[in-house]
XYZ file of C-alpha atoms in Angstrom:
443
model
C -60.072 47.488 53.755
C -59.540 47.650 57.219
C -60.334 44.945 59.753
C -62.176 46.030 62.772
C -61.449 44.926 66.314
C -63.854 42.979 68.209
C -66.147 45.504 70.139
C -66.287 43.526 73.060
C -64.398 40.766 75.364
C -65.092 37.206 74.037
C -66.177 34.725 76.719
C -63.927 32.523 78.307
C -64.103 29.213 79.252
C -66.265 28.744 82.331
C -67.993 32.282 82.232
C -71.131 31.080 81.322
C -73.958 28.581 82.042
C -75.044 27.007 78.994
C -73.583 26.689 75.338
C -75.439 26.546 72.063
C -73.053 24.061 69.649
C -73.733 23.640 66.041
C -72.030 23.387 62.598
C -72.900 25.235 59.691
C -74.530 23.199 56.760
C -74.285 23.967 52.770
C -77.365 26.105 53.017
C -75.356 28.151 55.268
C -77.735 27.590 58.622
C -76.372 26.993 61.991
C -77.793 23.448 63.087
C -77.237 23.593 67.168
C -78.215 21.990 69.952
C -78.261 23.604 73.215
C -76.265 21.903 75.938
C -75.152 22.729 79.661
C -72.055 24.174 80.601
C -70.458 21.179 82.275
C -71.461 18.825 78.756
C -70.000 21.422 77.018
C -66.455 21.243 79.232
C -66.526 17.874 78.118
C -67.131 17.987 74.815
C -64.047 20.676 74.798
C -61.989 18.064 76.773
C -63.026 14.908 75.066
C -64.348 15.480 71.932
C -67.822 16.039 70.579
C -70.124 14.101 67.784
C -72.901 14.834 65.766
C -74.415 12.654 62.843
C -72.900 13.205 59.545
C -76.164 13.819 57.672
C -75.293 17.680 57.615
C -73.320 17.711 54.302
C -76.434 15.864 52.811
C -79.054 18.048 54.110
C -81.315 19.929 51.895
C -83.446 23.068 52.207
C -86.679 21.050 52.716
C -85.305 18.839 55.442
C -84.431 15.703 53.429
C -81.041 14.129 52.445
C -80.296 14.012 49.088
C -78.608 10.362 49.588
C -80.067 7.889 51.821
C -77.245 6.259 53.440
C -76.136 4.716 56.695
C -75.712 7.800 58.788
C -73.935 7.701 62.172
C -72.014 9.485 64.301
C -68.775 11.676 63.528
C -66.110 13.048 65.351
C -66.504 17.419 65.656
C -63.525 19.929 66.494
C -64.648 22.784 68.373
C -63.010 25.732 67.166
C -62.298 27.552 70.561
C -61.301 30.805 68.987
C -64.550 31.571 67.823
C -66.849 30.924 70.833
C -68.723 33.659 71.109
C -71.674 35.400 73.165
C -75.058 33.969 72.249
C -77.462 37.289 72.384
C -80.562 35.763 72.506
C -79.539 34.121 76.204
C -77.886 35.799 79.270
C -75.120 33.688 80.437
C -75.025 31.608 77.041
C -72.363 31.481 74.336
C -72.219 30.009 71.218
C -69.659 27.668 69.567
C -68.761 26.484 66.007
C -67.733 22.885 65.471
C -66.333 21.296 62.140
C -66.401 17.799 61.251
C -62.962 16.313 61.942
C -63.649 12.853 60.342
C -64.553 11.687 56.688
C -67.092 14.541 56.553
C -64.307 17.262 56.677
C -63.562 16.525 53.084
C -66.998 17.940 51.899
C -68.253 20.302 54.744
C -68.129 24.067 53.988
C -66.236 25.558 56.614
C -63.649 23.107 56.709
C -63.104 23.531 53.077
C -62.897 27.646 53.488
C -60.247 26.639 56.578
C -58.028 24.713 54.107
C -58.065 27.690 51.263
C -57.254 29.897 54.179
C -54.296 27.511 55.316
C -53.201 27.758 51.555
C -53.064 31.193 51.686
C -50.973 31.507 54.392
C -48.762 29.195 53.096
C -48.699 31.946 50.061
C -47.704 34.478 52.665
C -51.177 36.054 52.906
C -53.959 36.457 55.158
C -57.640 37.059 53.612
C -59.953 39.964 54.973
C -63.428 40.139 54.253
C -66.922 41.366 54.796
C -70.369 40.534 53.233
C -73.235 42.961 52.052
C -76.920 41.712 52.366
C -79.978 42.906 51.353
C -83.000 41.661 52.864
C -86.976 42.143 52.495
C -88.778 42.340 55.434
C -92.219 40.814 55.210
C -95.283 41.709 57.283
C -95.724 37.945 57.691
C -95.405 34.985 59.928
C -94.772 31.540 59.522
C -98.334 30.407 59.799
C -99.493 33.454 57.766
C -97.173 32.549 54.713
C -98.250 29.170 55.408
C -101.830 30.095 54.786
C -101.165 32.074 51.346
C -99.191 29.094 50.041
C -96.166 31.941 49.718
C -98.183 34.195 47.200
C -99.245 37.702 47.571
C -97.157 38.039 50.560
C -97.098 41.933 52.490
C -93.741 43.606 52.810
C -93.170 45.303 55.883
C -92.083 49.250 55.838
C -94.487 49.812 53.266
C -93.388 53.719 52.701
C -89.816 53.062 52.225
C -87.918 54.583 49.580
C -84.369 53.782 48.583
C -81.846 55.462 51.114
C -84.780 57.359 52.732
C -84.236 59.093 55.942
C -87.992 58.639 57.003
C -88.265 54.854 57.475
C -84.921 54.442 59.957
C -86.328 57.135 61.813
C -89.675 55.814 62.256
C -88.450 52.217 63.002
C -85.378 53.540 64.967
C -85.981 51.080 67.769
C -86.163 47.967 65.889
C -82.929 48.803 63.607
C -81.217 49.680 67.042
C -82.238 46.518 68.722
C -80.759 44.711 65.799
C -77.635 46.568 66.108
C -77.393 45.797 69.318
C -77.950 42.156 69.327
C -75.403 41.663 66.318
C -72.791 43.573 68.269
C -73.284 41.289 71.252
C -72.678 38.586 69.374
C -69.435 40.039 68.125
C -70.900 40.837 64.513
C -69.658 44.443 63.656
C -72.042 46.186 61.268
C -70.406 48.713 59.280
C -73.689 50.448 58.080
C -77.331 49.742 57.125
C -79.666 51.767 55.085
C -83.369 51.503 53.277
C -82.971 49.837 49.683
C -85.172 49.816 46.652
C -88.887 49.166 47.560
C -91.306 48.463 50.420
C -89.701 46.351 53.051
C -86.029 46.373 51.517
C -83.214 47.062 53.993
C -79.528 46.776 53.111
C -76.877 45.759 55.833
C -72.997 45.877 55.350
C -70.877 43.960 57.865
C -67.542 45.105 58.714
C -64.270 43.218 57.529
C -62.609 40.540 59.264
C -60.396 37.808 58.861
C -62.186 35.781 56.631
C -63.430 32.763 58.282
C -65.237 35.022 61.137
C -66.451 36.923 58.189
C -67.914 34.083 56.519
C -69.114 33.048 60.332
C -70.374 36.727 60.840
C -72.702 36.586 57.524
C -74.316 33.134 58.523
C -74.894 34.132 61.679
C -75.970 37.728 60.575
C -78.956 36.012 58.422
C -79.682 33.404 61.297
C -80.130 36.171 64.092
C -81.942 38.735 61.500
C -84.790 36.094 60.935
C -84.894 35.539 64.462
C -85.364 38.822 65.576
C -87.717 39.470 62.783
C -89.841 36.597 63.989
C -89.878 37.922 67.813
C -91.639 41.140 66.130
C -94.205 39.252 63.925
C -92.146 39.868 60.919
C -90.280 37.652 58.539
C -86.607 38.719 57.233
C -86.305 37.310 53.441
C -83.294 36.339 52.041
C -84.352 34.792 48.819
C -82.330 36.403 45.966
C -85.639 37.003 43.931
C -88.721 36.764 45.762
C -91.149 37.556 43.061
C -91.294 39.672 39.713
C -92.965 42.493 42.250
C -89.767 42.676 44.327
C -85.958 43.670 43.393
C -83.611 40.953 43.311
C -81.665 40.524 46.818
C -77.702 40.697 46.876
C -75.197 38.830 49.063
C -72.123 40.500 47.972
C -68.280 39.415 49.118
C -65.698 42.254 49.684
C -62.154 40.555 50.076
C -58.551 41.824 50.184
C -55.524 40.278 50.882
C -52.595 40.912 53.492
C -49.283 40.154 53.785
C -48.490 37.726 57.198
C -47.345 41.338 58.932
C -50.720 42.831 57.681
C -49.431 45.164 54.923
C -51.984 45.269 51.987
C -51.038 43.676 48.530
C -53.603 44.594 46.131
C -52.636 48.559 45.924
C -49.712 50.127 43.540
C -50.126 53.799 43.245
C -48.106 53.717 40.035
C -50.642 51.272 38.319
C -53.291 52.848 36.019
C -55.847 51.363 37.690
C -54.146 51.329 41.022
C -53.638 47.706 41.547
C -50.266 45.901 41.914
C -49.469 42.613 40.029
C -50.800 40.579 42.846
C -53.800 42.511 42.969
C -54.443 41.889 39.039
C -53.802 38.309 39.234
C -55.843 37.502 41.993
C -58.504 39.617 40.127
C -57.738 37.211 37.003
C -58.219 34.260 38.706
C -61.848 35.343 40.009
C -63.114 36.468 36.439
C -61.330 33.196 34.729
C -62.935 31.142 37.247
C -66.244 32.094 37.852
C -67.962 30.746 35.156
C -67.208 26.888 35.977
C -67.463 27.394 39.678
C -70.567 29.734 40.207
C -72.681 26.952 41.801
C -70.639 27.694 44.964
C -71.971 31.098 45.118
C -75.203 30.554 43.446
C -76.334 27.094 45.082
C -80.180 27.223 44.351
C -82.727 27.347 41.660
C -83.900 30.756 42.430
C -80.436 32.764 42.383
C -80.500 32.547 38.754
C -83.674 34.510 38.156
C -81.956 37.583 39.998
C -79.504 37.864 37.068
C -81.652 38.772 34.804
C -82.818 42.191 33.208
C -84.527 45.017 35.139
C -82.494 43.910 38.448
C -79.511 46.250 39.367
C -77.406 42.394 39.687
C -74.696 42.241 37.149
C -74.608 39.379 34.643
C -71.039 38.862 33.292
C -67.652 37.928 34.996
C -66.356 41.397 34.296
C -64.905 43.784 36.194
C -64.794 47.751 36.342
C -63.259 50.486 38.597
C -65.735 51.367 40.693
C -68.382 50.252 38.560
C -71.739 48.754 40.443
C -72.614 46.922 36.890
C -69.876 44.417 37.221
C -69.421 41.387 38.131
C -66.329 42.449 40.233
C -66.145 45.907 41.521
C -62.526 47.235 41.928
C -62.497 49.733 44.885
C -59.033 51.392 44.830
C -59.472 54.182 47.073
C -56.275 54.033 49.414
C -53.963 51.102 49.716
C -55.910 50.079 53.006
C -59.338 50.188 51.410
C -58.407 48.565 48.079
C -60.839 45.201 48.223
C -62.764 43.557 45.511
C -66.680 43.540 45.596
C -67.949 40.467 44.502
C -71.229 41.301 43.302
C -72.961 38.273 41.479
C -73.636 36.342 44.707
C -77.459 36.715 45.924
C -78.657 37.027 49.547
C -79.465 33.556 49.492
C -75.448 32.702 49.471
C -73.895 30.082 51.646
C -71.409 32.251 53.176
C -68.518 29.710 53.817
C -68.671 27.889 50.304
C -69.026 31.256 48.460
C -65.922 32.700 50.133
C -63.983 29.478 49.362
C -64.489 29.969 45.873
C -63.613 33.521 45.791
C -60.418 33.012 47.683
C -59.259 29.727 46.055
C -60.140 31.441 42.602
C -57.843 34.370 43.830
C -54.749 32.229 44.549
C -55.359 30.226 41.606
C -54.777 33.293 39.548
C -51.877 34.604 41.369
C -50.308 31.024 41.288
C -51.292 30.859 37.341
C -50.617 34.897 36.577
C -53.780 35.167 35.240
C -54.965 38.381 33.602
C -58.309 39.820 33.948
C -58.370 41.886 30.776
C -59.477 45.299 30.501
C -61.945 46.750 32.570
C -65.467 47.563 31.732
C -65.738 51.409 31.216
C -69.966 51.862 30.913
C -72.634 49.525 31.609
C -71.406 46.036 32.647
C -74.727 44.502 32.001
C -74.720 45.338 28.303
C -71.035 44.265 27.983
C -70.061 41.847 25.210
C -68.892 38.520 26.913
C -66.935 36.247 25.255
C -68.202 32.573 24.972
C -65.860 31.225 27.603
C -66.895 33.985 29.901
C -70.852 33.449 29.630
C -72.010 32.275 32.990
C -74.203 29.642 33.342
C -78.170 30.207 33.285
C -79.551 27.653 35.541
C -78.350 25.545 38.598
C -78.500 22.429 36.415
C -75.977 23.826 33.851
C -73.900 25.506 36.696
C -73.538 21.929 38.615
C -72.934 20.256 35.464
C -69.752 22.639 34.777
C -68.463 22.346 38.111
C -68.631 18.661 37.750
C -66.219 18.804 34.971
C -64.198 21.766 36.020
C -60.380 20.260 36.371
C -59.819 23.782 38.360
C -62.422 22.718 40.986
C -60.800 19.343 41.224
C -57.561 20.880 41.873
C -58.422 23.753 44.127
C -61.391 21.479 46.423
C -60.577 17.827 45.657
C -62.290 15.031 43.885
C -64.529 14.282 47.141
C -65.991 17.738 47.287
C -66.532 18.199 43.697
C -68.450 15.081 43.425
C -70.327 15.640 46.066
C -71.295 19.246 45.462
C -72.269 18.680 42.096
C -74.767 15.774 43.270
C -76.066 18.680 45.727
C -76.736 20.882 42.662
C -77.923 17.924 40.321
C -80.827 16.831 43.327
C -81.888 20.396 44.133
C -82.426 20.920 40.043
C -84.033 17.634 40.042
C -86.597 18.911 42.796
C -87.262 21.995 40.714
C -87.806 20.389 37.631
C -90.176 17.490 39.391
C -92.703 20.519 40.614
C -95.249 21.562 37.947
C -95.862 25.133 38.844
C -99.278 27.651 38.552
C -97.329 29.275 35.515
C -97.263 26.213 33.476
C -100.938 25.271 34.357
C -102.174 28.879 33.361
C -100.115 28.592 30.249
C -100.770 25.364 28.961
C -103.778 23.727 30.621
C -106.219 25.321 28.115
C -104.166 25.939 25.292
C -102.035 22.505 24.750
C-alpha cells in the first residue's frame, strides 16, 4: 500500500487571513469556529478552549447526558493545518481536547493507538473507500417529504458506467479539485450500483491523516452537493430500494524505516507472521468491538441478505464477500480491506478499532484461521465469531469486553457504551410507520 505525497504545499503560519478551527465529534462531523488570523495566532501561542459537550453530542443535536458543561483546553495539531478549499486565504485547523475529555475523544484515542504502534516499531498507513448516493433533493425538500420517497440524482446511472461520468464531468471534476486543494488525494471514483450511487476511494496516508481526510471528505462532499442543489447521502441503508453503502478501511503496517511488514513471498497466502497475527486480531475482536465502526442503528440494516456487504468477521484472499479482504499483489500493495463498516462510519473511532485490534493480534500471536474460499456471506460462522445484529447488542458486548478496556481504557469504554445505549434507546422510543401499518388494525 503506497502512501501518496501531499499534492500541494501546506500553508505556513501567517499565510492566511482566516482559520476554520474545530474538533471532530463521535459522529465524524467537524464542529468548527471561523476565526480571524490574529485570534488563531493567539490560540496557537496561548492555547484554545472549547465547550466539553462534544463527547456527548448526538446526531439530533442533543447531548445524551445533561451535565455542567465547561470550557476545556484544546491542543491544535499544527502539522494538520491545511488549506480550506471553499474560501480564498483560509486554512482549516484540527484541535483535540487536552483536558479530561482527551480520554474519551475519538481523534485523541486514535492518536494514542498510533503512539502504541510506534512503540512497537510500526507506522500505520491507510485510506477509506466510500459509497454515497446523491439525491436530487435539498434540505427543505427532504423535510417536506418527511424523508420518504426521495429522488436520486444521476437517474440513468449504471454500475461502472462510462456515460454518467461524462455527462456530469464538470461536477465530478469540481469535487476532485476541491478535495485536492484541501490535501485529500482521490485514488479514483466510479459510478456504482443504481441511480445516484458513486464510489470514491481515497489515497493512502499516515493513518491519522487518513481518518482526518475521510471525515473531511464527507463534510466537503456534502457541502459541494448542497451548492449544486443536491444532497450527498452517507446513510448505510437509505431504504429498501437503494443498495447498502460502504465505508471500507484499507490498512497496512510499515516499519519505522518505511518497509512493508505484511508480505511474505514464501507463505502460501503471501502473508508474513506479523500480517497473519494482525489479521487474527481483527477477526478475533471484531464481534466485541463492532460498535466502534457501526455506531448507528441504521448501520446494522446494511449487513443483510440482498446487499453486497459481508456478514461475518472472516477473511479471504481478494475475496469481496468477506469481512476482511486481503490484498497481496506485492509487498508495497499488501493491505487489509475491512469491508464491514458502512458509509455512516465515524472514521477516527473505526480506525482506532481496526488498528488496536490488529496490534492486539500481534501481541497475542492471534491466528486468523483459514481463508474463506467461495462466498463469505454464506460461510459457516462459529458462535464466538457471530456479529451483533443490533447497536443495542453491540454496545452491551463492548461494555463487557476486557479487550476493549485494555485497549482503550475503562473511561472510554464506559462513555462509548453509554452513547450506544442512548442512541439505541432513542430508536426504540420511536413508533415507526411500519409498526402502525402492521399492527394498528390487526392487534
